[in-house]
Amino acid sequence: MLRLICKRLSLVKPTASPITHGFSLSSSFIRPMSELSSSNDRQTFTVSYLQNSCGLSHNSAIVASKKLLFENSEQPDSVLELLRGQGLTKSQIEKIIVTRPQLLEADLENTLRPKMEFLESLGFSGASMVNLLTKEPRVLDCDLVDSVQLFRAHGFSNEQIKALTIKRASLHFYNVNNTVKKLEYFKFMGFSDEDIARIVSSEPYILERSLENQIIPCIEVLKRVLGTDDNVRKVIKACYWILEYNLEKMLVPNISLLKSHGVPEDLIVKLFTTHPRTLLLRSQKFNEILAKVVELGFKPNTLLFVLAIRSMAVMSKALWEKKVETYKSFGLTKDQVDLAFKLQPMCMLTSEKKIKKVMHFLIDKLNMEASMICKNPNLLMLSLEKRLIPRSSVLQLLISSGFLKKDVNIIYYLRMTEPIFVEKLVRKHMKALPEVVSAHEGKVGMHIGAGSFKECFTCSILDLRLIPVKGGQESDGHL
């Protein structure tokens, strides 16, 4: 019987078993020793190459070698030569290879070089190419041509595509359908292709946001607050990144607070459409600013009220105090600085450098009292080179030539609108005194000393209803 059992067992063929006395043997692991040796040699060579030619540490080289294996240096040498040809340093190449070691095996002539050349056609070269490849080497892996063609089809220029790529190269890896849906939604909102290209190239992060969960809800809040699609477009054009905010949490409470203080809705809309970030402050800071504006005595139903909020909203307390100290360095008191701010809130937006230059000119050259300047703070909004100096030169020339009487009110002429000043003082006298044109163009210097100005000019407080806006022009009080 025993002999029969043994005979039968000898006829049973061995099969692969998952567990055999504590270990398993699979046919897939049974490889010739020569093949195992070859694989080990390739890994050893790859690790050594990554260390010696690419600058990787031993551990980084081991990790990278698991993603690629090569037997000789011909292919990776060619890739490294291409990267060095773009101006990449050894440390930058190391960073790229650590991130994307597979690039060393990329098809040089059919893939890698054409993509480099395509990037160059978009304007990438030198430092910009280096920065892009170091920051996002995946652009050499993705289907860059199709992605770029998509943006071009929606009106993006090469320059705008380059700007978008520098800021957010990962957009080239995103789902094409999602990108198209967002671009088409903006077009549905009434934005032109030119508008969309400008917005997205300036703030490409918008395309990373969910259309259903972020962009559309933001647009709906803006419509509710602003009333019209036109106002919505104005706000987005003035503040591209507004679509990345939680507007229900940040915007709506601040608007409700303004309304509770009696600020008319039309002034709120004007403030928001011209300077959206003012109403996107955190509630605590916005409350502090509003309390300060009320404390200073601004009336909520006036334009000055919202201008004061705007001026305080864009500055830290430290910068505000620094500018106050700058004004005080010319002999003004805190109360006088507050007076200037109440008459023209935008005067605090003037940079410290400009405050010093304009104050020095008005005091040292025009012999104006600092107290008079704080009562005419609009002067601080005017350009020194384009307005104050040229007009002062024109007045000095006309007075010294006898075309104007002495004791003219210089503040009146400095604040006069440009068309009226040109008509009354330049064109009127240009035939008899051609130099007046050069003086108005800033080509004729002021020749009389500071002490002489007291005899030529007088200063008085003028009607402050006209509020200067950007560029030194006058407006009728609109934002």
PDB file of N, CA, C and O in Angstrom, residues 3 16 29 35 58 67 70 79 103 144 166 169 174 178 233 238 270 274 293 309 329 331 377 385 392 405:
ATOM      1  N   ARG A   3       3.873   1.558  -1.033  1.00  0.00           N
ATOM      2  CA  ARG A   3       4.548   1.680  -2.335  1.00  0.00           C
ATOM      3  C   ARG A   3       3.605   2.278  -3.374  1.00  0.00           C
ATOM      4  O   ARG A   3       4.009   3.065  -4.211  1.00  0.00           O
ATOM      5  N   ALA A  16       2.239  26.095  -8.677  1.00  0.00           N
ATOM      6  CA  ALA A  16       2.616  27.285  -7.904  1.00  0.00           C
ATOM      7  C   ALA A  16       1.709  27.415  -6.711  1.00  0.00           C
ATOM      8  O   ALA A  16       0.487  27.337  -6.839  1.00  0.00           O
ATOM      9  N   PHE A  29       9.181  35.340 -10.934  1.00  0.00           N
ATOM     10  CA  PHE A  29      10.379  35.761 -10.214  1.00  0.00           C
ATOM     11  C   PHE A  29      11.578  34.868 -10.510  1.00  0.00           C
ATOM     12  O   PHE A  29      12.677  35.126 -10.035  1.00  0.00           O
ATOM     13  N   GLU A  35      20.257  37.931 -16.213  1.00  0.00           N
ATOM     14  CA  GLU A  35      19.292  39.034 -16.329  1.00  0.00           C
ATOM     15  C   GLU A  35      19.269  39.862 -15.056  1.00  0.00           C
ATOM     16  O   GLU A  35      19.197  41.087 -15.095  1.00  0.00           O
ATOM     17  N   HIS A  58      22.894  60.869  -3.006  1.00  0.00           N
ATOM     18  CA  HIS A  58      22.802  59.417  -3.167  1.00  0.00           C
ATOM     19  C   HIS A  58      21.357  58.942  -2.998  1.00  0.00           C
ATOM     20  O   HIS A  58      20.847  58.164  -3.816  1.00  0.00           O
ATOM     21  N   LYS A  67      12.439  55.341 -11.369  1.00  0.00           N
ATOM     22  CA  LYS A  67      11.533  55.818 -12.408  1.00  0.00           C
ATOM     23  C   LYS A  67      12.162  55.741 -13.797  1.00  0.00           C
ATOM     24  O   LYS A  67      11.499  56.020 -14.796  1.00  0.00           O
ATOM     25  N   PHE A  70      18.892  53.387 -17.506  1.00  0.00           N
ATOM     26  CA  PHE A  70      19.556  53.419 -18.815  1.00  0.00           C
ATOM     27  C   PHE A  70      20.933  52.768 -18.694  1.00  0.00           C
ATOM     28  O   PHE A  70      21.520  52.694 -17.613  1.00  0.00           O
ATOM     29  N   VAL A  79      20.262  65.271 -23.349  1.00  0.00           N
ATOM     30  CA  VAL A  79      19.226  66.048 -22.657  1.00  0.00           C
ATOM     31  C   VAL A  79      19.863  67.117 -21.775  1.00  0.00           C
ATOM     32  O   VAL A  79      19.438  68.286 -21.776  1.00  0.00           O
ATOM     33  N   LEU A 103      12.651  62.966 -17.805  1.00  0.00           N
ATOM     34  CA  LEU A 103      13.101  63.830 -18.906  1.00  0.00           C
ATOM     35  C   LEU A 103      14.402  63.324 -19.528  1.00  0.00           C
ATOM     36  O   LEU A 103      14.672  63.563 -20.707  1.00  0.00           O
ATOM     37  N   LEU A 144       1.581  70.785 -24.826  1.00  0.00           N
ATOM     38  CA  LEU A 144       1.611  72.247 -24.758  1.00  0.00           C
ATOM     39  C   LEU A 144       1.001  72.905 -25.994  1.00  0.00           C
ATOM     40  O   LEU A 144       0.312  73.920 -25.894  1.00  0.00           O
ATOM     41  N   ILE A 166       3.783  81.831 -17.047  1.00  0.00           N
ATOM     42  CA  ILE A 166       4.726  82.186 -15.977  1.00  0.00           C
ATOM     43  C   ILE A 166       4.037  82.103 -14.619  1.00  0.00           C
ATOM     44  O   ILE A 166       4.595  81.580 -13.648  1.00  0.00           O
ATOM     45  N   ALA A 169       1.669  77.796 -14.862  1.00  0.00           N
ATOM     46  CA  ALA A 169       1.937  76.851 -15.953  1.00  0.00           C
ATOM     47  C   ALA A 169       1.071  75.606 -15.845  1.00  0.00           C
ATOM     48  O   ALA A 169       0.774  74.952 -16.846  1.00  0.00           O
ATOM     49  N   TYR A 174      -4.570  71.134 -17.238  1.00  0.00           N
ATOM     50  CA  TYR A 174      -5.948  70.976 -16.788  1.00  0.00           C
ATOM     51  C   TYR A 174      -6.853  70.397 -17.873  1.00  0.00           C
ATOM     52  O   TYR A 174      -6.534  70.432 -19.056  1.00  0.00           O
ATOM     53  N   ASN A 178     -13.140  71.816 -19.040  1.00  0.00           N
ATOM     54  CA  ASN A 178     -13.400  72.719 -17.918  1.00  0.00           C
ATOM     55  C   ASN A 178     -12.917  74.133 -18.223  1.00  0.00           C
ATOM     56  O   ASN A 178     -13.580  75.125 -17.901  1.00  0.00           O
ATOM     57  N   ARG A 233     -19.334  93.831 -14.642  1.00  0.00           N
ATOM     58  CA  ARG A 233     -18.138  93.791 -15.512  1.00  0.00           C
ATOM     59  C   ARG A 233     -17.121  94.852 -15.087  1.00  0.00           C
ATOM     60  O   ARG A 233     -15.912  94.605 -15.108  1.00  0.00           O
ATOM     61  N   ALA A 238     -11.858  96.012 -12.755  1.00  0.00           N
ATOM     62  CA  ALA A 238     -11.063  96.816 -11.815  1.00  0.00           C
ATOM     63  C   ALA A 238     -10.368  95.953 -10.773  1.00  0.00           C
ATOM     64  O   ALA A 238      -9.396  96.381 -10.153  1.00  0.00           O
ATOM     65  N   LYS A 270     -20.745 103.423  -6.421  1.00  0.00           N
ATOM     66  CA  LYS A 270     -19.636 104.171  -7.023  1.00  0.00           C
ATOM     67  C   LYS A 270     -18.309 103.773  -6.398  1.00  0.00           C
ATOM     68  O   LYS A 270     -17.311 103.564  -7.096  1.00  0.00           O
ATOM     69  N   THR A 274     -15.312 101.592  -8.535  1.00  0.00           N
ATOM     70  CA  THR A 274     -14.033 102.253  -8.823  1.00  0.00           C
ATOM     71  C   THR A 274     -12.882 101.710  -7.982  1.00  0.00           C
ATOM     72  O   THR A 274     -11.729 101.740  -8.416  1.00  0.00           O
ATOM     73  N   VAL A 293     -13.697 107.434  10.589  1.00  0.00           N
ATOM     74  CA  VAL A 293     -14.258 108.403   9.648  1.00  0.00           C
ATOM     75  C   VAL A 293     -15.423 109.158  10.282  1.00  0.00           C
ATOM     76  O   VAL A 293     -15.552 110.377  10.138  1.00  0.00           O
ATOM     77  N   ILE A 309     -13.068 106.698   3.581  1.00  0.00           N
ATOM     78  CA  ILE A 309     -12.974 105.255   3.820  1.00  0.00           C
ATOM     79  C   ILE A 309     -11.974 104.631   2.851  1.00  0.00           C
ATOM     80  O   ILE A 309     -11.126 103.826   3.238  1.00  0.00           O
ATOM     81  N   SER A 329       6.321 117.430   9.932  1.00  0.00           N
ATOM     82  CA  SER A 329       7.716 117.889   9.844  1.00  0.00           C
ATOM     83  C   SER A 329       7.821 119.253   9.158  1.00  0.00           C
ATOM     84  O   SER A 329       8.863 119.914   9.233  1.00  0.00           O
ATOM     85  N   GLY A 331       5.825 121.692   9.983  1.00  0.00           N
ATOM     86  CA  GLY A 331       5.263 122.652  10.923  1.00  0.00           C
ATOM     87  C   GLY A 331       3.773 122.541  11.147  1.00  0.00           C
ATOM     88  O   GLY A 331       3.196 123.339  11.902  1.00  0.00           O
ATOM     89  N   PRO A 377      -5.510 121.423   0.251  1.00  0.00           N
ATOM     90  CA  PRO A 377      -4.823 120.133   0.092  1.00  0.00           C
ATOM     91  C   PRO A 377      -4.870 119.574  -1.328  1.00  0.00           C
ATOM     92  O   PRO A 377      -4.117 118.655  -1.654  1.00  0.00           O
ATOM     93  N   GLU A 385       6.130 118.013 -11.668  1.00  0.00           N
ATOM     94  CA  GLU A 385       6.834 118.226 -12.936  1.00  0.00           C
ATOM     95  C   GLU A 385       5.900 118.649 -14.070  1.00  0.00           C
ATOM     96  O   GLU A 385       6.288 119.436 -14.931  1.00  0.00           O
ATOM     97  N   SER A 392       3.973 127.601 -12.621  1.00  0.00           N
ATOM     98  CA  SER A 392       4.675 128.652 -11.876  1.00  0.00           C
ATOM     99  C   SER A 392       5.646 129.389 -12.793  1.00  0.00           C
ATOM    100  O   SER A 392       5.808 130.617 -12.698  1.00  0.00           O
ATOM    101  N   LYS A 405      -0.264 141.451 -13.691  1.00  0.00           N
ATOM    102  CA  LYS A 405       0.064 142.286 -12.547  1.00  0.00           C
ATOM    103  C   LYS A 405       0.629 141.423 -11.431  1.00  0.00           C
ATOM    104  O   LYS A 405       0.388 140.230 -11.358  1.00  0.00           O
TER     105      LYS A 405
END
